[in-house]
C-alpha positions as YAML, in Angstrom:
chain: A
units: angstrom
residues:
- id: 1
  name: UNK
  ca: [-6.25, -5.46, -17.93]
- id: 2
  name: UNK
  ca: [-4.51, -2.01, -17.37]
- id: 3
  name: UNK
  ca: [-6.79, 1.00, -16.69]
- id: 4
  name: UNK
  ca: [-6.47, 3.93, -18.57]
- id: 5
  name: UNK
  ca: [-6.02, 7.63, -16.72]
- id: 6
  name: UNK
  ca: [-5.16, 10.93, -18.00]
- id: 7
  name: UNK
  ca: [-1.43, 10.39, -16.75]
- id: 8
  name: UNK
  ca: [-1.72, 7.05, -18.19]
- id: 9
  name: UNK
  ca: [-1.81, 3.53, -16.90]
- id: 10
  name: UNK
  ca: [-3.37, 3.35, -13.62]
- id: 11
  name: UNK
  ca: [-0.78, 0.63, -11.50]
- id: 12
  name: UNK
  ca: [-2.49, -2.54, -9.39]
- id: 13
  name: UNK
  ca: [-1.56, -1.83, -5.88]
- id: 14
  name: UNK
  ca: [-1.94, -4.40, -2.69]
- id: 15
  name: UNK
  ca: [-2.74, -2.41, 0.33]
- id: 16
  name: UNK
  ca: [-0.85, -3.46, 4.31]
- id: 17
  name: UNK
  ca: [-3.25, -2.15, 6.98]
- id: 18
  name: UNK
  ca: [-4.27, -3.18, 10.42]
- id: 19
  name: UNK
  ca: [-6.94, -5.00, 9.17]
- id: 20
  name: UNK
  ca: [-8.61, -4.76, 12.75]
- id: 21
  name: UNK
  ca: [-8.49, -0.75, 13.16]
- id: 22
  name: UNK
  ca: [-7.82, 0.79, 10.48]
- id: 23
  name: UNK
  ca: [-10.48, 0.24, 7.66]
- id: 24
  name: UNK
  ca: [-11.49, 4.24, 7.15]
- id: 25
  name: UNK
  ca: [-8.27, 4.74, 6.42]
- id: 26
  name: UNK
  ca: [-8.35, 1.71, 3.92]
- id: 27
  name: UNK
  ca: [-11.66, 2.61, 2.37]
- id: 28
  name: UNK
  ca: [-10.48, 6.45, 2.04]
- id: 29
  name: UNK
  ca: [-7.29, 5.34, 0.03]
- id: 30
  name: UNK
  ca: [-9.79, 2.64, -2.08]
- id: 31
  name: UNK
  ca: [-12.14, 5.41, -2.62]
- id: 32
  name: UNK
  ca: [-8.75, 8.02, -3.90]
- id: 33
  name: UNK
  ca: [-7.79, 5.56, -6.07]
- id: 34
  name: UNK
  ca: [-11.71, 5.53, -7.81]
- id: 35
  name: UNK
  ca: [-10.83, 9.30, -9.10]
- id: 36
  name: UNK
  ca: [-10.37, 10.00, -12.73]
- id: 37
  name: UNK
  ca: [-6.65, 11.35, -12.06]
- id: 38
  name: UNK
  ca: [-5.86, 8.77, -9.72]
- id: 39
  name: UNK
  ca: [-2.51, 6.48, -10.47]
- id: 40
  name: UNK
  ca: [-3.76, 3.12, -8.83]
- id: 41
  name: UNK
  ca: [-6.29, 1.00, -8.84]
- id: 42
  name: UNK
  ca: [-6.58, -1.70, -5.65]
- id: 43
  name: UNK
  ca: [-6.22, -4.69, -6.52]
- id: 44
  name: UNK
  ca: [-6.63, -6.52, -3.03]
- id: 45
  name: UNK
  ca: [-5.81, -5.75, 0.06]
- id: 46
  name: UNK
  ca: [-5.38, -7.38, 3.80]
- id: 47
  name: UNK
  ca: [-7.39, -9.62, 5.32]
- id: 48
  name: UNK
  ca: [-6.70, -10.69, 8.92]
- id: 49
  name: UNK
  ca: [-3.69, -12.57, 10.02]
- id: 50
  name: UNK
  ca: [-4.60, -16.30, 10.93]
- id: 51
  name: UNK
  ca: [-2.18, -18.56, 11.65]
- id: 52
  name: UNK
  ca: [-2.93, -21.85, 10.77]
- id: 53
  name: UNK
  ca: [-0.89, -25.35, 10.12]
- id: 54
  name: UNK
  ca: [-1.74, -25.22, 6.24]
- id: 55
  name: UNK
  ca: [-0.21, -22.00, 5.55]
- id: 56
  name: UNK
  ca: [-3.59, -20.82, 3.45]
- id: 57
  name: UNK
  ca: [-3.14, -17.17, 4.98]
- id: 58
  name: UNK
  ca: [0.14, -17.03, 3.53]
- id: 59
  name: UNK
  ca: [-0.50, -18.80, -0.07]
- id: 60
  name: UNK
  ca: [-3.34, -16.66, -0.61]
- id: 61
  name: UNK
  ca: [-1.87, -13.13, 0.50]
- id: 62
  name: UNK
  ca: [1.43, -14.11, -1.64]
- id: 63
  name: UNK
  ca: [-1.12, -14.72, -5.24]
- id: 64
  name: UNK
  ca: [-2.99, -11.39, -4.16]
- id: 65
  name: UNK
  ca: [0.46, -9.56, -3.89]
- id: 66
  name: UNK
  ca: [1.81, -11.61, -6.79]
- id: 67
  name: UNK
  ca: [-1.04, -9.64, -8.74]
- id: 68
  name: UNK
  ca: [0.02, -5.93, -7.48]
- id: 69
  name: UNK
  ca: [3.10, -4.14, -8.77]
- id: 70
  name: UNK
  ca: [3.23, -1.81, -5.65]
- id: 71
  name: UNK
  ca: [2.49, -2.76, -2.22]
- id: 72
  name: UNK
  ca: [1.26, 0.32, -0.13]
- id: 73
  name: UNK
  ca: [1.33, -0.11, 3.49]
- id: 74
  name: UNK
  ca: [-0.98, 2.68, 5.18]
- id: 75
  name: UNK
  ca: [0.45, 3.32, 8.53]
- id: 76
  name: UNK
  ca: [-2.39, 3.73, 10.98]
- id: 77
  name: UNK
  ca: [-1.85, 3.56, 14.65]
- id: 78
  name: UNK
  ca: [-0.76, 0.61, 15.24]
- id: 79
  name: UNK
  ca: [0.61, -0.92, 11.31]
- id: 80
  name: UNK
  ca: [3.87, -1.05, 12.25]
- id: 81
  name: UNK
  ca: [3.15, -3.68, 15.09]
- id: 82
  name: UNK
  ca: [0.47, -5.65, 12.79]
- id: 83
  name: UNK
  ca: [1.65, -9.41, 12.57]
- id: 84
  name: UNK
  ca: [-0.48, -9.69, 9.16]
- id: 85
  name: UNK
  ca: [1.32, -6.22, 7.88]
- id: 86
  name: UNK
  ca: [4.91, -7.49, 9.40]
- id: 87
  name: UNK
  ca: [4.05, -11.16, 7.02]
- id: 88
  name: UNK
  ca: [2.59, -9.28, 3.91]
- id: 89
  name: UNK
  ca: [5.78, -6.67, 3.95]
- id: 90
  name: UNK
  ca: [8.27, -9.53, 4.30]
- id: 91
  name: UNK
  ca: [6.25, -11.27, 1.40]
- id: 92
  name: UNK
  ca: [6.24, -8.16, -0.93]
- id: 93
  name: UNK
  ca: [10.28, -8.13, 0.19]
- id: 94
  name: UNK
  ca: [10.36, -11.69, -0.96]
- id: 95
  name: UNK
  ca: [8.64, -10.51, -4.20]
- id: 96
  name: UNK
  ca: [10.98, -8.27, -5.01]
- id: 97
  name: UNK
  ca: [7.86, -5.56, -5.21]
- id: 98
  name: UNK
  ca: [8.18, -2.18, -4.69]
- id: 99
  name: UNK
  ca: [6.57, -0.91, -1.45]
- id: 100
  name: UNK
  ca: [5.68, 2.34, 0.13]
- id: 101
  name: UNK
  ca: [4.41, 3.62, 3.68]
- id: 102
  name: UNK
  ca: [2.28, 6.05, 3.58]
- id: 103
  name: UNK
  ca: [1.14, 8.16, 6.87]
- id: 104
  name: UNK
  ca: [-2.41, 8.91, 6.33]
- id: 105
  name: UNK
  ca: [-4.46, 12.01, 5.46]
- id: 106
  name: UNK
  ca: [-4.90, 13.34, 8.65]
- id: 107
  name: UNK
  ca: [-1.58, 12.22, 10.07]
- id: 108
  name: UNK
  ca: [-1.25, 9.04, 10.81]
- id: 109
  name: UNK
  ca: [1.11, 6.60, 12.78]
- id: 110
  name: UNK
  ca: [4.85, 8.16, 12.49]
- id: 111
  name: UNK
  ca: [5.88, 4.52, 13.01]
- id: 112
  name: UNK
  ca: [7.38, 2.92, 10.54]
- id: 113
  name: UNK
  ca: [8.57, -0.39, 9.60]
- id: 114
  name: UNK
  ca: [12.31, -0.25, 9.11]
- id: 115
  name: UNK
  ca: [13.56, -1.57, 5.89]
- id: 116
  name: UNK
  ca: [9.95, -1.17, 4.19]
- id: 117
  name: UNK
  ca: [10.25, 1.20, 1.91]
- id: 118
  name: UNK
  ca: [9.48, 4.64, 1.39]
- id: 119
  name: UNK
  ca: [7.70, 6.84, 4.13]
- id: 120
  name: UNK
  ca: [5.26, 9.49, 2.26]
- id: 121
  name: UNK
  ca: [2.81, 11.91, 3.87]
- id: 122
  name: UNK
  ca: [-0.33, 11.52, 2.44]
- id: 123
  name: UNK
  ca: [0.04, 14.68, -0.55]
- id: 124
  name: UNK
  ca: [-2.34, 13.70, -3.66]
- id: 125
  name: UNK
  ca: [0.64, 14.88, -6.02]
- id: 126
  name: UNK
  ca: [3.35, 13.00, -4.17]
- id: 127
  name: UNK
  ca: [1.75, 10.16, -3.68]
- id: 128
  name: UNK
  ca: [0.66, 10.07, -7.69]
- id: 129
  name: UNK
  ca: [3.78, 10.29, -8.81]
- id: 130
  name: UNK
  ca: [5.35, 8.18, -7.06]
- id: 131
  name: UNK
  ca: [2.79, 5.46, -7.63]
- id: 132
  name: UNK
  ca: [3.02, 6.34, -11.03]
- id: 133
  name: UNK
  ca: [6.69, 6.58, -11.75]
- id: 134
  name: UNK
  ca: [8.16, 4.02, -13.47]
- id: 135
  name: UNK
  ca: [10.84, 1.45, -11.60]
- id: 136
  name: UNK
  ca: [13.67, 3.94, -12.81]
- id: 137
  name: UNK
  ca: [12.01, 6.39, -11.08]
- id: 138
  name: UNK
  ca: [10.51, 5.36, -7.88]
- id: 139
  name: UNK
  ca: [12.64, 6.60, -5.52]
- id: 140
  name: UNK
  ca: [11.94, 10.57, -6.29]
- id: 141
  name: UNK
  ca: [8.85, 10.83, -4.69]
- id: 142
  name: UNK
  ca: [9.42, 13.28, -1.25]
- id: 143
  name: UNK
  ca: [10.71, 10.21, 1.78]
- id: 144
  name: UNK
  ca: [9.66, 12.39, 4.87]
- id: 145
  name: UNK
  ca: [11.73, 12.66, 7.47]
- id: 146
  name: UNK
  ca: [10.85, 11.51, 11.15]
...
C-alpha cells in the first residue's frame, strides 16, 4: 500500500546499519521518515549478521529488501566494515535496487563502501529528493565529495 505525502508517494526503503552500534542513528532516520513531508517510509531494516549452514539470514534479508525500492545504508562508525551491511549491499546490488549512503546528522563515518551508491550528507532537502526522485532521476541528488 503506498503512503500518501504532500510531495506524493512516500517510497519503502530497507535501511544497512551496524546493527550492533549504531541504532540512534537508525531510530533518528525511522523517526524522519514518520514526518508529514517525509519521502520514505521504512519498511525493514538490519538485523544482525549470523552465519549459519541454512542460509536463513540471507533468505530473509533478500524478501525484506525484495520489499524496499531504495536501500539506504547509514554510515555510522564503523558501516563500512559491517559483514551484515557488506551482505545486505551486495544483495540490494544483486537486486538491481537503488542504494544510497548517507553520513549521518551529526557527521557520521566518511567511510564509504566503494561501488555502493551514492554518498549524501544528511540535508532534509537532499536527502528528500533524492529518495523521492523517480529512477530517471536518482542520480541528481548532491554525491559529496570525500
Amino acid at each position: 500500500m503506498d503512503i500518501r505525502t504532500i510531495g506524493g508517494t512516500k517510497r519503502r526503503i530497507f535501511i544497512s546499519f551496524d546493527s550492533e552500534r549504531d541504532r540512534p542513528v537508525r531510530d533518528y532516520f525511522y523517526n524522519q521518515g514518520r514526518r508529514d513531508d517525509a519521502t520514505w517510509i521504512v519498511k525493514s531494516w538490519s538485523e544482525p549478521f549470523v552465519e549459519d549452514s541454512t542460509g536463513m539470514w540471507i533468505s530473509q534479508t533478500t524478501g525484506r529488501i525484495k520489499q524496499a525500492e531504495v536501500v539506504v545504508v547509514l554510515l555510522g562508525p564503523t558501516a563500512f566494515r559491517c559483514p551484515g551491511v557488506l551482505k545486505e549491499v551486495t544483495i540490494a546490488q544483486m537486486l538491481g535496487k537503488r542504494i544510497y549512503q548517507i553520513i549521518p546528522h551529526g557527521g557520521g563515518s566518511p567511510n564509504v563502501i566503494p561501488n555502493a551508491g551514492r554518498v549524501l550528507r544528511w540535508e532534509w532537502d537532499n536527502i528528500k529528493r533524492a529518495i523521492a526522485a523517480s529512477p530517471a532521476r536518482w542520480n541528481t541528488a548532491r554525491q559529496v565529495r570525500l
